[in-house]
Every structure is written in C-alpha cells, then in structure tokens.
C-alpha cells in the first residue's frame, strides 16, 4: 500500500466556516474511499465529489457559508481550503508524475483537463458555459472555483 498523504484544514472567515480532511495517493480500491461533501450548493458538492472519486481521494469537506447572500464566498473559500489541503497533503512532490491529463465525454460536451504540479499557480479555463446557473451555483463561479483551487494548490491547469 502506498504511503498516505493527508491534510486537515480548518478555514474560518467572516463569511464561511470550512473543515476539510483529504487523503491522496494511498487508496488501493474504491471500497477504501470515503467522500462526504456538504457546501450547501448541490452542483458544487457534485463537482467536488466527482474530483475526489475520479482522483481516488478520500475527502470530507463541510462548509457553513453566507448562502442567504449568494454563492460567491462558499464557492471561492471551499476551493481555497481544498487547494490548501491538496498542497499540504502532497507535501514534497517527489515520486509523482508531474504532468497529467484527462478527457471526459459528457453527453453534448467534451471536457479536457491538463495539469502540471509545478508549484507555479496558473489557470486557463475556457468552458463556454451558456447558462446563468446550474442549480444554485452561478456559472460565473465555476472558472473562479478552478482558479482559486489552482492558486492555493500551486498547480498549472488548463480546462476546457
């Protein structure tokens, strides 16, 4: 079994109270994986759940935020906290593949993500979203979530 790389982050601001526990790189099977995400924004929960599932991470992420105002702080702050947890869990990035990519056909869309664990945060996000909202998540927040995660994690990412 690979060595566990774990992190626990607690991030509290005037707008949000977030707790993240992340384990990467040590799961031998899906049966060992635990995913528990609750941000109060259904589609954001779905995105984080999918990232953890397909990344073979165990993730617990809970957030209480000012959703009575809007989705901005919850979306941004959870991405920052998750990026911080990823960077902490990864530690010194030795023994990993620095570059990676994935394609995912999603009915009428083809999604592509290319990642460099570079230590130099940079994101290019071209999603061509045409809707204003997906559930209760503003579509304008999706690129911002990716940018916030990438910056906190120290990654270079291209997503389209």
Tab-separated table of C-alpha atoms in Angstrom:
chain	number	residue	atom	x	y	z
A	1	UNK	CA	0.000	0.000	0.000
A	2	UNK	CA	1.255	3.490	-0.866
A	3	UNK	CA	2.088	5.963	1.870
A	4	UNK	CA	-0.872	8.073	2.967
A	5	UNK	CA	-0.668	11.759	2.199
A	6	UNK	CA	-3.218	13.509	4.381
A	7	UNK	CA	-4.176	17.017	5.383
A	8	UNK	CA	-6.714	18.627	7.668
A	9	UNK	CA	-7.605	22.260	7.047
A	10	UNK	CA	-9.959	24.446	9.057
A	11	UNK	CA	-10.637	27.827	7.495
A	12	UNK	CA	-12.924	30.373	9.126
A	13	UNK	CA	-13.700	33.792	7.679
A	14	UNK	CA	-16.464	36.306	8.312
A	15	UNK	CA	-18.479	34.570	5.561
A	16	UNK	CA	-17.593	30.872	5.852
A	17	UNK	CA	-16.599	28.137	8.276
A	18	UNK	CA	-14.892	25.239	6.452
A	19	UNK	CA	-13.432	21.918	7.538
A	20	UNK	CA	-11.535	19.732	5.053
A	21	UNK	CA	-9.912	16.349	5.505
A	22	UNK	CA	-8.134	14.999	2.433
A	23	UNK	CA	-6.214	11.794	1.796
A	24	UNK	CA	-4.495	11.313	-1.554
A	25	UNK	CA	-2.295	8.674	-3.111
A	26	UNK	CA	-2.859	5.706	-0.810
A	27	UNK	CA	-6.148	4.101	-1.803
A	28	UNK	CA	-5.885	0.580	-3.190
A	29	UNK	CA	-9.594	0.228	-4.017
A	30	UNK	CA	-12.814	2.221	-4.214
A	31	UNK	CA	-14.018	0.336	-1.110
A	32	UNK	CA	-11.419	2.254	0.917
A	33	UNK	CA	-12.598	5.625	-0.378
A	34	UNK	CA	-14.711	7.920	1.797
A	35	UNK	CA	-16.353	11.012	0.306
A	36	UNK	CA	-18.564	13.330	2.356
A	37	UNK	CA	-19.143	16.776	0.869
A	38	UNK	CA	-21.641	19.390	2.023
A	39	UNK	CA	-21.217	23.013	0.952
A	40	UNK	CA	-24.902	23.842	0.751
A	41	UNK	CA	-24.564	24.194	-3.050
A	42	UNK	CA	-25.662	20.984	-4.752
A	43	UNK	CA	-23.730	21.282	-8.021
A	44	UNK	CA	-20.558	22.391	-6.206
A	45	UNK	CA	-20.888	19.311	-3.970
A	46	UNK	CA	-21.240	17.223	-7.145
A	47	UNK	CA	-18.079	18.748	-8.665
A	48	UNK	CA	-16.004	18.139	-5.524
A	49	UNK	CA	-17.409	14.606	-5.184
A	50	UNK	CA	-16.504	13.814	-8.812
A	51	UNK	CA	-12.987	15.240	-8.358
A	52	UNK	CA	-12.438	13.083	-5.268
A	53	UNK	CA	-13.981	9.957	-6.791
A	54	UNK	CA	-12.018	10.075	-10.030
A	55	UNK	CA	-8.855	11.319	-8.309
A	56	UNK	CA	-9.083	8.351	-5.897
A	57	UNK	CA	-9.095	10.700	-2.914
A	58	UNK	CA	-10.863	10.336	0.394
A	59	UNK	CA	-12.454	13.714	1.073
A	60	UNK	CA	-14.524	15.201	3.830
A	61	UNK	CA	-15.467	18.817	3.130
A	62	UNK	CA	-18.102	20.674	5.145
A	63	UNK	CA	-18.910	24.356	4.849
A	64	UNK	CA	-21.335	26.688	6.515
A	65	UNK	CA	-21.490	29.868	4.475
A	66	UNK	CA	-23.446	33.032	3.825
A	67	UNK	CA	-25.643	31.444	1.153
A	68	UNK	CA	-28.502	33.718	2.185
A	69	UNK	CA	-26.493	36.431	0.371
A	70	UNK	CA	-25.066	34.473	-2.600
A	71	UNK	CA	-22.819	31.569	-3.579
A	72	UNK	CA	-19.558	33.515	-4.053
A	73	UNK	CA	-17.848	33.134	-0.667
A	74	UNK	CA	-18.826	29.498	-0.203
A	75	UNK	CA	-17.634	28.535	-3.685
A	76	UNK	CA	-14.400	30.533	-3.512
A	77	UNK	CA	-13.469	29.696	0.080
A	78	UNK	CA	-14.108	25.944	-0.266
A	79	UNK	CA	-11.875	25.896	-3.364
A	80	UNK	CA	-9.137	27.741	-1.465
A	81	UNK	CA	-9.413	25.361	1.506
A	82	UNK	CA	-9.367	22.294	-0.754
A	83	UNK	CA	-6.345	23.662	-2.633
A	84	UNK	CA	-4.544	24.273	0.664
A	85	UNK	CA	-5.357	20.714	1.747
A	86	UNK	CA	-4.111	19.293	-1.559
A	87	UNK	CA	-0.831	21.199	-1.320
A	88	UNK	CA	-0.338	20.148	2.309
A	89	UNK	CA	-1.239	16.502	1.650
A	90	UNK	CA	1.039	16.316	-1.366
A	91	UNK	CA	3.955	17.722	0.599
A	92	UNK	CA	7.233	17.498	-1.274
A	93	UNK	CA	6.110	16.333	-4.734
A	94	UNK	CA	8.658	13.543	-5.092
A	95	UNK	CA	7.781	10.212	-6.624
A	96	UNK	CA	4.763	11.518	-8.523
A	97	UNK	CA	4.030	12.092	-12.174
A	98	UNK	CA	4.341	15.839	-12.565
A	99	UNK	CA	2.065	16.090	-15.632
A	100	UNK	CA	-1.324	14.588	-16.260
A	101	UNK	CA	-4.362	14.936	-18.486
A	102	UNK	CA	-7.853	13.550	-18.820
A	103	UNK	CA	-10.719	13.733	-21.288
A	104	UNK	CA	-14.318	13.144	-20.320
A	105	UNK	CA	-17.255	12.919	-22.754
A	106	UNK	CA	-20.321	14.429	-21.096
A	107	UNK	CA	-23.244	13.961	-23.491
A	108	UNK	CA	-23.041	17.052	-25.706
A	109	UNK	CA	-19.721	18.278	-24.298
A	110	UNK	CA	-16.148	17.007	-24.259
A	111	UNK	CA	-14.200	18.125	-21.224
A	112	UNK	CA	-10.401	18.215	-21.065
A	113	UNK	CA	-8.118	18.928	-18.124
A	114	UNK	CA	-4.324	19.168	-18.273
A	115	UNK	CA	-2.391	19.513	-15.002
A	116	UNK	CA	1.213	20.350	-14.101
A	117	UNK	CA	2.202	20.005	-10.440
A	118	UNK	CA	4.623	22.853	-11.000
A	119	UNK	CA	4.443	24.913	-7.839
A	120	UNK	CA	3.575	27.846	-10.121
A	121	UNK	CA	-0.155	28.558	-9.951
A	122	UNK	CA	-1.780	29.386	-13.264
A	123	UNK	CA	-5.161	28.503	-14.734
A	124	UNK	CA	-6.646	28.745	-18.205
A	125	UNK	CA	-10.355	27.970	-18.078
A	126	UNK	CA	-12.493	28.009	-21.238
A	127	UNK	CA	-15.803	26.331	-20.554
A	128	UNK	CA	-18.173	28.084	-22.935
A	129	UNK	CA	-20.980	27.965	-20.373
A	130	UNK	CA	-24.217	29.402	-21.728
A	131	UNK	CA	-26.458	29.125	-18.669
A	132	UNK	CA	-26.558	31.588	-15.806
A	133	UNK	CA	-26.966	28.928	-13.112
A	134	UNK	CA	-26.589	25.191	-12.612
A	135	UNK	CA	-28.868	24.521	-9.689
A	136	UNK	CA	-27.901	27.155	-7.130
A	137	UNK	CA	-24.332	27.631	-8.424
A	138	UNK	CA	-23.691	30.676	-10.603
A	139	UNK	CA	-21.885	29.545	-13.756
A	140	UNK	CA	-19.558	32.543	-13.421
A	141	UNK	CA	-18.267	30.919	-10.222
A	142	UNK	CA	-17.082	27.702	-11.899
A	143	UNK	CA	-13.943	29.224	-13.503
A	144	UNK	CA	-13.357	31.125	-10.246
A	145	UNK	CA	-13.534	27.899	-8.228
A	146	UNK	CA	-10.956	26.287	-10.518
A	147	UNK	CA	-8.701	29.366	-10.332
A	148	UNK	CA	-8.980	29.517	-6.523
A	149	UNK	CA	-8.176	25.807	-6.129
A	150	UNK	CA	-5.237	26.010	-8.545
A	151	UNK	CA	-3.764	29.075	-6.840
A	152	UNK	CA	-3.967	27.556	-3.351
A	153	UNK	CA	-2.649	24.174	-4.553
A	154	UNK	CA	0.235	25.601	-6.608
A	155	UNK	CA	-0.797	23.907	-9.845
A	156	UNK	CA	-0.836	24.903	-13.504
A	157	UNK	CA	-4.141	23.796	-15.055
A	158	UNK	CA	-5.855	24.144	-18.430
A	159	UNK	CA	-9.539	23.180	-18.525
A	160	UNK	CA	-11.940	23.328	-21.437
